[in-house]
Each structure stands twice: as C-alpha cells, then as structure tokens.
Coordinates of C-alpha atoms and ligand atoms in Angstrom, one line a residue:
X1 CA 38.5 102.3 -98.9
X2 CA 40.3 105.4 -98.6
X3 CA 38.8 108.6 -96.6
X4 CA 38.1 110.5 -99.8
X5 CA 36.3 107.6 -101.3
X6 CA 34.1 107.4 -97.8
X7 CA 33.7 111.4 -98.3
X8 CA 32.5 111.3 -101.9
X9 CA 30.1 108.7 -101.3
X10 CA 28.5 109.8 -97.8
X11 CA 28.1 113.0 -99.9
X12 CA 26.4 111.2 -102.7
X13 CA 24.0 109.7 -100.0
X14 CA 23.6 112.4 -98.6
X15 CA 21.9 114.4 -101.9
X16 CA 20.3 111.0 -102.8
X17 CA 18.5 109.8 -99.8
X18 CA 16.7 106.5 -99.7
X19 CA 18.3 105.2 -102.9
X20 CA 19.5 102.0 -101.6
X21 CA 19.8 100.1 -104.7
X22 CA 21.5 103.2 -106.1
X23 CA 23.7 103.5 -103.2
X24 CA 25.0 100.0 -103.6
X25 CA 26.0 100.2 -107.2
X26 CA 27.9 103.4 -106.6
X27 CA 29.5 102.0 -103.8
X28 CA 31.3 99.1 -106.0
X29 CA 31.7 101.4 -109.1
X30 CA 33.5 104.3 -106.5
X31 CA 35.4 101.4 -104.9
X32 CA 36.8 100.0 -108.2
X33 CA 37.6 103.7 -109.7
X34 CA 39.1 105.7 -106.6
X35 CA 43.0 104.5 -107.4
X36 CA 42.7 106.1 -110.8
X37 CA 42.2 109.8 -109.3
X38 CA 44.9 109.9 -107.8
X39 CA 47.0 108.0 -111.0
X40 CA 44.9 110.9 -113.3
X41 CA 44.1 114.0 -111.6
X42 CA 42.2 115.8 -114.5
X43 CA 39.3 113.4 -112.8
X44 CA 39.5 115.3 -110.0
X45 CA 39.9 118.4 -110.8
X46 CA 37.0 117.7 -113.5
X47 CA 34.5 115.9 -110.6
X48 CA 33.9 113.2 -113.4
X49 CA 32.6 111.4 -110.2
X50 CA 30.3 113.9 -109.2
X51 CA 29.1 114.2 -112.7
X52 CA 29.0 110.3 -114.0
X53 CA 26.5 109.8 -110.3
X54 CA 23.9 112.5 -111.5
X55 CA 21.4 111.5 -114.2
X56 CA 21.4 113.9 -117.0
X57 CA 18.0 114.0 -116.9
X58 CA 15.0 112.0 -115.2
X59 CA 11.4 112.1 -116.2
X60 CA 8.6 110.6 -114.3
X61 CA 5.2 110.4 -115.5
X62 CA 1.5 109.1 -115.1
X63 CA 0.2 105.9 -116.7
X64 CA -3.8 105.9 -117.2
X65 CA -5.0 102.8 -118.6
X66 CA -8.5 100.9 -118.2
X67 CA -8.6 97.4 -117.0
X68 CA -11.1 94.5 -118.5
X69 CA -13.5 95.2 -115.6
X70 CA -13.7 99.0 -117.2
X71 CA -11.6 100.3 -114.0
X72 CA -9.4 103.1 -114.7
X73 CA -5.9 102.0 -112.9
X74 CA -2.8 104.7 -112.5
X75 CA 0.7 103.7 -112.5
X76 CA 3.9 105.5 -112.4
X77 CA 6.4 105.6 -115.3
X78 CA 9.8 106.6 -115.3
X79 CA 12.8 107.0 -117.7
X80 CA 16.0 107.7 -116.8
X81 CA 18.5 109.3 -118.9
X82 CA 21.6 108.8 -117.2
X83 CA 24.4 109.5 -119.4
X84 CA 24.6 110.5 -123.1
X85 CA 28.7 110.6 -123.2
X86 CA 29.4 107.5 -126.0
X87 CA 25.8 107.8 -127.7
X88 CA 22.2 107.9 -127.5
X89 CA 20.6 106.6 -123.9
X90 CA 20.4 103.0 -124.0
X91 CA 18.7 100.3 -121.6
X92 CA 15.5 98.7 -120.8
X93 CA 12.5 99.0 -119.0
X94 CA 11.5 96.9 -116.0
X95 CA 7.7 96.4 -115.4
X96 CA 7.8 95.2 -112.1
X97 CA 5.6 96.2 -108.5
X98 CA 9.3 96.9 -107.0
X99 CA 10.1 99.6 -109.7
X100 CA 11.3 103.1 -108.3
X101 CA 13.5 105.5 -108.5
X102 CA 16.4 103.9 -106.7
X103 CA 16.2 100.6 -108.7
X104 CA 15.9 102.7 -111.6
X105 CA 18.8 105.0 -110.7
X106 CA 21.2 102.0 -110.0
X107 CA 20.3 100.0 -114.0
X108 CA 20.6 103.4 -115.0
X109 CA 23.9 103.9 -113.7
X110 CA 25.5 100.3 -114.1
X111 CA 24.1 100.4 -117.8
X112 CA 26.5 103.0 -118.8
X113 CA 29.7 101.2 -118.0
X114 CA 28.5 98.1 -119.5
X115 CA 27.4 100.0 -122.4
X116 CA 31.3 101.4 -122.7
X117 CA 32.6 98.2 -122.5
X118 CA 30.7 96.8 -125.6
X119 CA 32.5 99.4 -127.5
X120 CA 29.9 100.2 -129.3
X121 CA 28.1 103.9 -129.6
X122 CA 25.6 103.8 -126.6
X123 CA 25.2 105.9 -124.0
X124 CA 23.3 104.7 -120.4
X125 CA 19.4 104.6 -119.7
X126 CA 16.9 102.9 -117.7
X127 CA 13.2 103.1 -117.8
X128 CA 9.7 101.6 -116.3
X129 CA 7.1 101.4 -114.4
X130 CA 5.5 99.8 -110.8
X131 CA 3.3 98.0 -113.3
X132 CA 2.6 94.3 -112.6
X133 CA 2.1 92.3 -115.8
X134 CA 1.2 89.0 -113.5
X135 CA -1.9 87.7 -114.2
X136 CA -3.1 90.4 -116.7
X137 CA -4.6 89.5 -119.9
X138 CA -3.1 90.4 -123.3
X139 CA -5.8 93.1 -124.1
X140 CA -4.8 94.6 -120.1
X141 CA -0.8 94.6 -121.1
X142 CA -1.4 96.5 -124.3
X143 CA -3.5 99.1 -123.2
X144 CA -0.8 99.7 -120.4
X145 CA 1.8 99.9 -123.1
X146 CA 0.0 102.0 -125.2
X147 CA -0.6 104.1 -122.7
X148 CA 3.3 104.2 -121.3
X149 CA 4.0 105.2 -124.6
X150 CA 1.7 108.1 -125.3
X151 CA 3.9 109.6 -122.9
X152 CA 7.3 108.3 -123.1
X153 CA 7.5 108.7 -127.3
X154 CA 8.2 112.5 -126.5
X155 CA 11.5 111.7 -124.9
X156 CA 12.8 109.0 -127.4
X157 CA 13.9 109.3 -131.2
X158 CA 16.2 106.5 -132.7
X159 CA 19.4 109.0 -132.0
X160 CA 18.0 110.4 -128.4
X161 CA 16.6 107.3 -126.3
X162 CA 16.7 103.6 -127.2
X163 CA 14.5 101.8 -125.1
X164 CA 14.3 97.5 -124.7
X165 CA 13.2 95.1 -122.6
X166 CA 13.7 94.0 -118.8
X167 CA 12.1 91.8 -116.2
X168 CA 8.3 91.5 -117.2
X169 CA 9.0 92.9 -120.7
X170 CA 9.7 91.1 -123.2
X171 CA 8.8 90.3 -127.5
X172 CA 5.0 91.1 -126.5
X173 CA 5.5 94.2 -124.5
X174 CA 7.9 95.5 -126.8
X175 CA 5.9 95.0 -130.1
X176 CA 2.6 96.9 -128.3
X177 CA 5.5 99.5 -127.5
X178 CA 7.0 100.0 -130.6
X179 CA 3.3 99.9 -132.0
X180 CA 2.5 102.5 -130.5
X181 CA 5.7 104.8 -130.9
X182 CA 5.2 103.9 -134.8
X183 CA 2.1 105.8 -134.7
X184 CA 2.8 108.9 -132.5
X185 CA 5.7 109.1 -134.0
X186 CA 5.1 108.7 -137.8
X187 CA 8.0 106.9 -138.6
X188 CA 9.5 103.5 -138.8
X189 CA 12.9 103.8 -136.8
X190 CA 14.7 101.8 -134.6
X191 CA 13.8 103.3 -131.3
X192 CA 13.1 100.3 -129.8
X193 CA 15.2 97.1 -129.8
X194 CA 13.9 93.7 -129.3
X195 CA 11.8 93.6 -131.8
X196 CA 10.6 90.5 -133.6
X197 CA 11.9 90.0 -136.8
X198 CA 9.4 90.9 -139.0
X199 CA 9.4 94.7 -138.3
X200 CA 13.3 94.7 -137.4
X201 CA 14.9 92.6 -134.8
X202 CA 18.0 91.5 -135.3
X203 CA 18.6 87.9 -134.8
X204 CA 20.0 86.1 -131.6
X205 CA 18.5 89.5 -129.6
X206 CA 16.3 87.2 -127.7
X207 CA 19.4 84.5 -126.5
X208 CA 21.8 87.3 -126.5
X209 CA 21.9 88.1 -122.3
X210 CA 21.7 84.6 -121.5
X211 CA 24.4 82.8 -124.1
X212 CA 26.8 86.1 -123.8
X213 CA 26.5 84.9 -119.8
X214 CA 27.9 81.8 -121.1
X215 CA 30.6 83.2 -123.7
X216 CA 31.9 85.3 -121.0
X217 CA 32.2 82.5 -118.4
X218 CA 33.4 80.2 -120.8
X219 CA 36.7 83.5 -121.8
X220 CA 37.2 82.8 -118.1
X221 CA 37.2 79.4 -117.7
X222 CA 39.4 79.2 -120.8
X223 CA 42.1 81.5 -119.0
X224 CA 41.8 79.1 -116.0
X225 CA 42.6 75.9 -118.3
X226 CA 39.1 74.6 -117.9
X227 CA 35.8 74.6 -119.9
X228 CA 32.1 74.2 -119.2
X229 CA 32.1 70.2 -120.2
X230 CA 30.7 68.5 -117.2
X231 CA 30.7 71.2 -115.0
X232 CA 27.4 71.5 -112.5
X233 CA 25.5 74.7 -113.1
X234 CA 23.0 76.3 -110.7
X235 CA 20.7 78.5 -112.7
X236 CA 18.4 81.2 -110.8
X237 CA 15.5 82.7 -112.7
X238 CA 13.1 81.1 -115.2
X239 CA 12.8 84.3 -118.2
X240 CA 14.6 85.2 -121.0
X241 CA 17.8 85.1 -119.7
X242 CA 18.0 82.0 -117.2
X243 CA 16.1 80.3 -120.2
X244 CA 18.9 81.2 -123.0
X245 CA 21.9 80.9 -120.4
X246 CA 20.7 77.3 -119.5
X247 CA 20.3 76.7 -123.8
X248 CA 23.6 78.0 -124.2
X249 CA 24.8 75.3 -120.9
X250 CA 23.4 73.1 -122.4
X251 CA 25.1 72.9 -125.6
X252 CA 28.3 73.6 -123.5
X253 CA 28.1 70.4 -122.2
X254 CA 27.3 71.6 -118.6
X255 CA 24.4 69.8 -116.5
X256 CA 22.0 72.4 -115.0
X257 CA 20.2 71.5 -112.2
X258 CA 18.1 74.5 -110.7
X259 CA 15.7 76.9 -112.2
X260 CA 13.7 79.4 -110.0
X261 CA 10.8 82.3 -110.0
X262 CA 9.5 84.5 -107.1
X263 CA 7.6 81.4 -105.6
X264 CA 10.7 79.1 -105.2
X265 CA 13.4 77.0 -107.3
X266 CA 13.1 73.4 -109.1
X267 CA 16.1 71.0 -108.7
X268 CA 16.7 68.2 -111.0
X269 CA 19.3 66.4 -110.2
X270 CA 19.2 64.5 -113.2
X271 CA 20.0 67.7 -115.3
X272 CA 17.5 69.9 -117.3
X273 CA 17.9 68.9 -120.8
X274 CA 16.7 70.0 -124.3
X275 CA 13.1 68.7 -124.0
X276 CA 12.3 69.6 -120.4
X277 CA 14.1 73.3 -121.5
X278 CA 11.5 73.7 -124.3
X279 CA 8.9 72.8 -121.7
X280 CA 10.4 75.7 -119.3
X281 CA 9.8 78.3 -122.1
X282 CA 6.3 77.2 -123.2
X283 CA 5.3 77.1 -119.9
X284 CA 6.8 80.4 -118.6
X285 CA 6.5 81.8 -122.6
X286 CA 3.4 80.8 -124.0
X287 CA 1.1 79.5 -121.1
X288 CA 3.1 82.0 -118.2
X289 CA 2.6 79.2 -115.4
X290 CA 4.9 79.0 -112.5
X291 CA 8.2 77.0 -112.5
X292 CA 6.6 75.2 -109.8
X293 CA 5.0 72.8 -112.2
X294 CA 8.1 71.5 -113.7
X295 CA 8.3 69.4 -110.6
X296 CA 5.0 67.4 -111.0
X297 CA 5.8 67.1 -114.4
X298 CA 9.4 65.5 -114.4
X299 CA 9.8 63.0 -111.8
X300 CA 13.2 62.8 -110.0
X301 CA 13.0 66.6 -109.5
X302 CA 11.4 68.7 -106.8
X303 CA 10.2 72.5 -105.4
X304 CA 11.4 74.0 -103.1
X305 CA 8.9 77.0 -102.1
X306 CA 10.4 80.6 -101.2
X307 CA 13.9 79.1 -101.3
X308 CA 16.9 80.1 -103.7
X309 CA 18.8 77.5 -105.7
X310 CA 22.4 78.5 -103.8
X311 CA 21.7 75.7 -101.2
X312 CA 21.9 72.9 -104.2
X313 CA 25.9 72.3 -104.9
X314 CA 27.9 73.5 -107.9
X315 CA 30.6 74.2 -109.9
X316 CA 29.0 77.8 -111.6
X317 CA 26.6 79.9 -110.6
X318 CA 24.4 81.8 -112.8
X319 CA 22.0 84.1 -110.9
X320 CA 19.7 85.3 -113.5
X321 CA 16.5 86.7 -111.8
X322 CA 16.8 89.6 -110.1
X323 CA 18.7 92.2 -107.5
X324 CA 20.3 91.2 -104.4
X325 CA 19.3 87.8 -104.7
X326 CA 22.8 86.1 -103.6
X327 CA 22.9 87.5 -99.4
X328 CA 26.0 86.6 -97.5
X329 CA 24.4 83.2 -96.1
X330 CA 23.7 82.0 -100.5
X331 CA 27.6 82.7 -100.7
X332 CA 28.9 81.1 -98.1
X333 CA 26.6 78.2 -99.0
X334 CA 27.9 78.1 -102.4
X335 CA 32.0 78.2 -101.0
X336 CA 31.5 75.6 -98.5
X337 CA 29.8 73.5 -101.4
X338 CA 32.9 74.3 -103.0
X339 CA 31.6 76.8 -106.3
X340 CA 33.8 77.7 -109.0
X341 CA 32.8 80.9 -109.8
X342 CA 29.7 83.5 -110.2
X343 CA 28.8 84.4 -113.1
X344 CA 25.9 87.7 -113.1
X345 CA 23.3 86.9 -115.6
X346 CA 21.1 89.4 -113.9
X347 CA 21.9 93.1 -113.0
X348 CA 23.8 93.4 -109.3
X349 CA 22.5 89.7 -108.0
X350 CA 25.2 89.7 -105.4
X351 CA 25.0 92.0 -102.6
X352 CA 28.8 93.9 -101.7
X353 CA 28.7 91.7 -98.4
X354 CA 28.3 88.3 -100.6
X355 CA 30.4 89.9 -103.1
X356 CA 33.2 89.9 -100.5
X357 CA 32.8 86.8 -98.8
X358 CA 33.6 84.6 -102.3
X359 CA 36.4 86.8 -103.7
X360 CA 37.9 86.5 -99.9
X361 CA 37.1 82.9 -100.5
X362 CA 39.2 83.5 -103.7
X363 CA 36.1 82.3 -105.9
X364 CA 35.5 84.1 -109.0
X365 CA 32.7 86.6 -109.7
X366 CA 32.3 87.8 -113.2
X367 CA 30.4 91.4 -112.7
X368 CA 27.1 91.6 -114.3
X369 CA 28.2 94.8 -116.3
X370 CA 30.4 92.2 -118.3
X371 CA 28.7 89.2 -118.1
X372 CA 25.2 90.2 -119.0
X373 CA 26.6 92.7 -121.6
X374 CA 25.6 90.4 -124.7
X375 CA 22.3 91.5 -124.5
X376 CA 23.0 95.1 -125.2
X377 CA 25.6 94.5 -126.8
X378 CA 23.0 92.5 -129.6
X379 CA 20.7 95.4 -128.9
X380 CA 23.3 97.6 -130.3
X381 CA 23.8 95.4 -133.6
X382 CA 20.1 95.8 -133.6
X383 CA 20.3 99.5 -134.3
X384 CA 22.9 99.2 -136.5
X385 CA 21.0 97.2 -138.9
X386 CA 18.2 99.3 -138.7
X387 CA 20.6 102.2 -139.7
X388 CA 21.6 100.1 -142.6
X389 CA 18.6 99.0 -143.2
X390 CA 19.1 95.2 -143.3
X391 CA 19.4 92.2 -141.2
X392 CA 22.2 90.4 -140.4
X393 CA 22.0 86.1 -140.5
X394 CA 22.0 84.3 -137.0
X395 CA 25.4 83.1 -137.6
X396 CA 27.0 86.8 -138.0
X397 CA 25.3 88.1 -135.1
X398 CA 26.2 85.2 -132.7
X399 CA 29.7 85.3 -133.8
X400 CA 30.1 89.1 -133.5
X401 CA 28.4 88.4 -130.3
X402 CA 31.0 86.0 -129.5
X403 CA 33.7 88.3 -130.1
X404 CA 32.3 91.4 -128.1
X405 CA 32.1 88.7 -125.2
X406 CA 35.8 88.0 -125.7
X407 CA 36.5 91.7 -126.3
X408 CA 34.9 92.3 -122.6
X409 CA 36.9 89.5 -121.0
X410 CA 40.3 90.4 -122.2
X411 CA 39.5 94.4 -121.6
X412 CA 38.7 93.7 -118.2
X413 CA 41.8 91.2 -117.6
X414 CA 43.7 94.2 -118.8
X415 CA 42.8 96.6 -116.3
X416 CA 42.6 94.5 -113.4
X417 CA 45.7 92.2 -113.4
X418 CA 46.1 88.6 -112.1
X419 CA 46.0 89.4 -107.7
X420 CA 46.4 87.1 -105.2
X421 CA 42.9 86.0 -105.4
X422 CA 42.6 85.3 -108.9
X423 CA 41.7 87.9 -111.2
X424 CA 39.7 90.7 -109.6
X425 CA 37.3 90.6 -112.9
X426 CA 34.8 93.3 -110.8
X427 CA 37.9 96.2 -110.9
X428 CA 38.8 95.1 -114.0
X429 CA 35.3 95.6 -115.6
X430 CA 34.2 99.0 -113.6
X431 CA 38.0 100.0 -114.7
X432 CA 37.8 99.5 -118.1
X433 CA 33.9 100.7 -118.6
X434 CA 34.2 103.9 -116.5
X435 CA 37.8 104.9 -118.3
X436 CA 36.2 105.1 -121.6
X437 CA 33.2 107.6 -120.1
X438 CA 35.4 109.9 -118.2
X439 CA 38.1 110.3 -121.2
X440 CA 35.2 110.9 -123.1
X441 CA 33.4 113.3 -120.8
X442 CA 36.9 115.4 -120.5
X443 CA 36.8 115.5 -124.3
X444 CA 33.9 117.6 -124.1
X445 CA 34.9 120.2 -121.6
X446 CA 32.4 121.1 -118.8
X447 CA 28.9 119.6 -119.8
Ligands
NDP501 P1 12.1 88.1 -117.1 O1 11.0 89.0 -116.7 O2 12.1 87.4 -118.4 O3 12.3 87.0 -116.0 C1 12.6 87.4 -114.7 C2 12.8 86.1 -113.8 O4 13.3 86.5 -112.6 C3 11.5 85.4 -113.6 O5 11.7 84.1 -113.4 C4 11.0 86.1 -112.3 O6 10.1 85.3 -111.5 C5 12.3 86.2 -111.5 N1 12.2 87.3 -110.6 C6 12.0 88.6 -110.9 N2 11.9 89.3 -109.7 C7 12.1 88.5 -108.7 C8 12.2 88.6 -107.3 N3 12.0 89.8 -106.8 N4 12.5 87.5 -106.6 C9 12.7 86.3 -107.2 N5 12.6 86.1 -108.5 C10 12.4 87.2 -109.3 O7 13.4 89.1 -117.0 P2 14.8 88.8 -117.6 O8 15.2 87.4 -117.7 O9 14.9 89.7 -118.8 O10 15.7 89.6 -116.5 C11 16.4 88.9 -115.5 C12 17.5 89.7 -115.0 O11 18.5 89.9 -116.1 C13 17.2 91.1 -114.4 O12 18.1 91.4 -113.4 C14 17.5 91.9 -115.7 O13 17.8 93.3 -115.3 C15 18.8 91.2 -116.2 N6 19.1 91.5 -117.6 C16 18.2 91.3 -118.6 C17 18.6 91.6 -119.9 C18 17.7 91.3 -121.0 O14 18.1 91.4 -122.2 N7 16.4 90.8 -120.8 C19 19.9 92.1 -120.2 C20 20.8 92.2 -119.1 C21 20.4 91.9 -117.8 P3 8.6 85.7 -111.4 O15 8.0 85.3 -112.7 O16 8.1 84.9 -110.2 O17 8.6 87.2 -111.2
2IT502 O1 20.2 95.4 -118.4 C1 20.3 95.3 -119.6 O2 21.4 95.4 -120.2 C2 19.1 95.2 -120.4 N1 18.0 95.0 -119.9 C3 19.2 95.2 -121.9 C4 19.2 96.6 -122.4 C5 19.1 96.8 -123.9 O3 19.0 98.0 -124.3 O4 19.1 95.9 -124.6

C-alpha cells in the first residue's frame, strides 16, 4: 500500500481508537479505492475518504426491560447512520453479547457499498444491541424489543431509517419490532423489512442472503466454465443464511457436508439433504436447540466441539456465521485441501491475513459486500412494494433477485479486470460500490 494510503488510515485509527472491527474493514475498502485518487483527483481534493469513514450520525441509547423473574435488566442500543448519499439508512440490527460500537461501525460502513452495488436507492446503516436472545423466552424477547423500540422509533420513518434483521434477529424479533413502531408511530409504513407476509414482507426476503450467496457464486463459477453440480460445499453457520445458502446448494446439485454454531460444526459426509435440512431449521427455528444434535440424530455424521468446519475438505466455502471466523490457519487448511473459492455469506468472515493467503494461493474470494448482497438487495424490493402498496409473487422476486446477483458479478468483473490471480472480485466490488457514493457525494457539494 502506498504511503498516503498508510497516512490516511493511521489517521483514521488514530480519531477512532479501539475500533478493531472497524479498522479492518476500512483497511480493505482504503486498499481497494486508493488507485482511483490519484486516477480522479476531485476525491482528493473533496476528502470523500475522510467523509465516507465518519458516520453521519450515531445514537446510542438505554434498553430497560423486566425479565420473567420481575428483574429490571439494562442493555445498550445503538443505531448507526452511516451514510444517507443513494437513500434512506439501510441495514440490520445484530442482537448479540459481542455488539459495540466497532462491530457496529464496520456493518455500518461495509453496508453502504453493498447497498450501492444493488443499485437500488439505499443508503448505509447498522443497528443493535449487547442483548443476548439465548435462552430467553418469547415473553423476555418481546419486552426487549418493545422496549429497543420505544427508543429507536424516534430516529426511523420509512424515508429516514430502514431497519431489518441480523444475527439473533430474525421474523420474531422483527414482527415485536415493527409492533411496536406501528403503535408509536401511528402508521402502517414500511420501516422495517423482513416482515412476514401478512403485514408486508415481500416474498423470498427470508432465503434472500443465503440463495443470492449461491447466485453470486454460481455468476462466478459460470465465468470459470464450471457450475455447482457435484461440487463439495463447506457450510459455516446454522441461521437464516447458512440454512437458505445450503437450500439453494442443494438444489444446485452441490453436496454440503458441514453446518456449525458457537458450540462447534456437524460433518456429514454423506451430504445434508432435503429432509435432514428441514430438521436443521426446525430445530434451530422452531425448537432453537444446538446444531450439536444433528449428530445423534443422523448417523454417519459427527460434532466436532469448539472447532470450525475449514478443516473438513472442499471445493466452496461458504462462511455464513459470523466475523473473522476464517484466521490464516482455516485458509491455509482450505488451500492445502485444495478449495475452489470463498464465497462470504456472512459479513467480513475472512480476516485481511486469510484474505491474502488464498488470493496469493490464487483461490477465489467473492467479498461479502457482493455475495451476501441478496439480502438487501430483497430488503429493498421489500420497500418498494410497500410504496406500491402490493406484493410481488415468489417467482418475480427471486428472478429479480437473480438478476441483481448477476448485475453485482458483472459490475464487479468490470472494475477489477481479469489479474494474474484470477479475478480480483474484492477490488472489483469495493470499486464499483464506493464509485457510485463518492460521484454521488460530489454531486452534492460539501455535505
Ligand atoms: P442468525 O442469528 O440467524 O445465525 C447466526 C449463526 O452464526 C448461528 O448459527 C450462530 O450460532 C452463528 N454465530 C454467531 N456468532 C457466532 C460466533 N461468534 N462464533 C461462532 N458462530 C457464531 O444470523 P444470520 O444467519 O442472519 O447472519 C449470519 C451472518 O450473515 C452474519 O455475519 C450477518 O451479518 C450476515 N448477513 C445476514 C443477512 C441477513 O439477511 N440475515 C444479510 C447479509 C449478511 P449460535 O446460535 O451458537 O450463536
Ligand atoms: O448485512 C446485511 O446486509 C443485513 N443484515 C441485511 C440488511 C437489510 O436491511 O436487509
């Protein structure tokens, strides 16, 4: 990286201190970016960098609920508006005991770019709290929503601050969330996507991260001459979108052999098919067990406690869990075991070490701000049929799904070129995304 680049981001460090997380995804975005201030100097002279890395606004606030045993219990909440450039904020919230500011700042920040390469009007956001839903009844999780949205409905409005779901929220979270807007609020708008159906979700929403996963893999694979048929797929995670990422394998004629949680991964070398996939979501869904009991229950298969499914070999790997969860040591595993390709179901799996050691390896990594796009990118279809006021069939959304996917790929092949290790699809993505802010940003003057 060149000296300036270093300069900007030690700066950036430097007024952000002990934002790790935050750190990290600026360092890849920065890295991507720097050639084009040089090739346009109105980003310079404009400190679109300076400005794209500084939240438009943050607001932080205090979660009182009461617990079953008639405890009051206090939680932080947190929304982050990052940037407002192509439309209103737009991201999830995490409910998670790791939630803070840095994790926050970095889905914040990456959620912008992936927003701008959906092409569809949404700006960047990213919200939550250090609540952990684990083991908490349904009456405990709807008080806490309700009470994380007493506060946050102030800050939100259907054109302001479209909010949706993240690790540890999902359907339920979101309807006690929108339950409660509808009330403060006094209106029935989309300010929430995710929804179920009856009071305005948009079809496919729920399989949208975890098939779009798949349609972006699959744009790759097809400019490589290959397809998913028969390929060995490694699967991390066991929520929404490992669960609609291994449907969507499935179907692709792929065989996917690991599935994981916090406790440790399942392998089944036999492949997880359509039955023992509808066991996966009742029991994480309905009954929310631990993956850990797929293993007793098909025979052939195993657990593998506080391990990570990159030891197991394959062809594609879809990290779908959480941060940072493929270190240098998971991808030299996976080269030596002779991977494919990465594809980032979940946001900023790969550390930049790991990130390194497979594109040296000249192994593919498709970027998490393309490849889990789809579910936005269904969350933005969401809003426009609430706008319209109508719903849109299954088969329309997946297909425009389909071609947003498509769109992504071949944007990001644009900007990044074939190189001598393959098609760098991380520049090609941060490229793509962050030229659509920064022309858009100049468009409005100094803001
Ligand atoms: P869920 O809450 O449905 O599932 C999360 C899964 O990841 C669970 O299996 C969970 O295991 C596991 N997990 C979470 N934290 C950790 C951890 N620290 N170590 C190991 N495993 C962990 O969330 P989603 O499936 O919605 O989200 C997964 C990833 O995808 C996240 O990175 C999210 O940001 C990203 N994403 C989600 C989108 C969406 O539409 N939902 C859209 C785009 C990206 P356990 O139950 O043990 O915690
Ligand atoms: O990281 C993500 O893109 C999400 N959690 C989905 C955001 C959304 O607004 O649907």
């Amino acid at each position: 990286m060149s000296d300036h680049a270093q300069a900007f981001l030690d700066g950036l460090k430097q007024r952000n201190p002990n934002e790790p997380e935050f750190h990290q995804a600026a360092e890849e975005l920065v890295h991507s970016v720097w050639s084009l201030m040089e090739q346009i100097p109105a980003y310079r002279s404009q400190r679109i960098l300076e400005r794209v890395t500084e939240p438009e606004r943050v607001i932080q606030f205090r979660v009182v609920w009461e617990n079953d045993r008639g405890e009051i219990e206090v939680n932080k909440g947190y929304r982050i508006q990052f940037n407002s450039a192509l439309g209103p904020y737009k991201g999830g919230l995490r409910f998670h005991p790791s939630v803070n500011l840095s994790v926050l700042k970095f889905l914040g920040f990456e959620q912008i770019f992936k927003n701008a390469l959906t092409g569809l009007p949404m700006g960047g956001g990213k919200g939550g709290s250090d609540f952990d839903p684990k083991g908490r009844s349904d009456r405990e999780v709807m008080r806490f929503c309700h009470a994380f949205m007493t506060e946050l409905h102030r800050h939100i409005g259907p054109d302001t601050d479209v909010p949706a779901g993240d690790i540890g929220v999902g359907g339920r979270e979101i309807g006690y969330l929108y339950g409660q807007y509808r009330r403060l609020a006094n209106e029935w708008t989309g300010t929430l996507t995710g929804k179920g159906f009856d009071y305005g979700g948009s079809r496919i929403r729920p399989e949208a991260t975890g098939y779009g996963a798949v349609y972006y893999t699959m744009e790759i694979l097809k400019h490589m001459g290959r397809s998913l048929q028969g390929l060995t797929c490694t699967v991390s995670g066991s929520g929404n979108v490992a669960q609609y990422c291994t449907e969507k394998l499935i179907q692709q004629g792929a065989k996917v052999v690991t599935l994981s949680d916090s406790g440790g991964f399942i392998h089944d070398p036999a492949g997880i098919d359509t039955e023992k996939l509808a066991y996966v979501m009742q029991l994480k869904n309905v009954e929310r067990g631990r993956i850990s009991a797929y293993a007793s229950r098909f025979p052939g298969s195993s657990f593998h406690e506080g391990q990570r499914p990159w030891v197991v070999p394959c062809h594609w790997a879809f990290p779908c869990a959480t941060q940072n969860e493929i270190e240098t040591g998971d991808a030299q595993q996976l080269v030596t075991n002779g991977v494919m390709g990465v594809s980032e179901g979940a946001n900023m799996p790969t550390t930049l070490p790991a990130v390194e050691r497979l594109r040296s390896a000249g192994k593919v990594v498709a970027p998490a701000k393309a490849a889990n796009a789809g579910g936005v990118a269904v969350s933005g279809l969401e809003m426009s049929q609430n706008s319209l006021r109508l719903q849109w069939t299954r088969e329309e959304v997946d297909s425009r799904l389909q071609g947003i996917m498509a769109n992504i790929h071949q944007q990001s092949l644009e900007a990044a070129g074939e190189g001598a290790n393959g098609v760098d699809y991380i520049k090609g993505a941060n490229v793509a995304g962050f030229k659509r802010v920064a022309d858009t940003m100049l468009a409005y003057g100094i803001t």
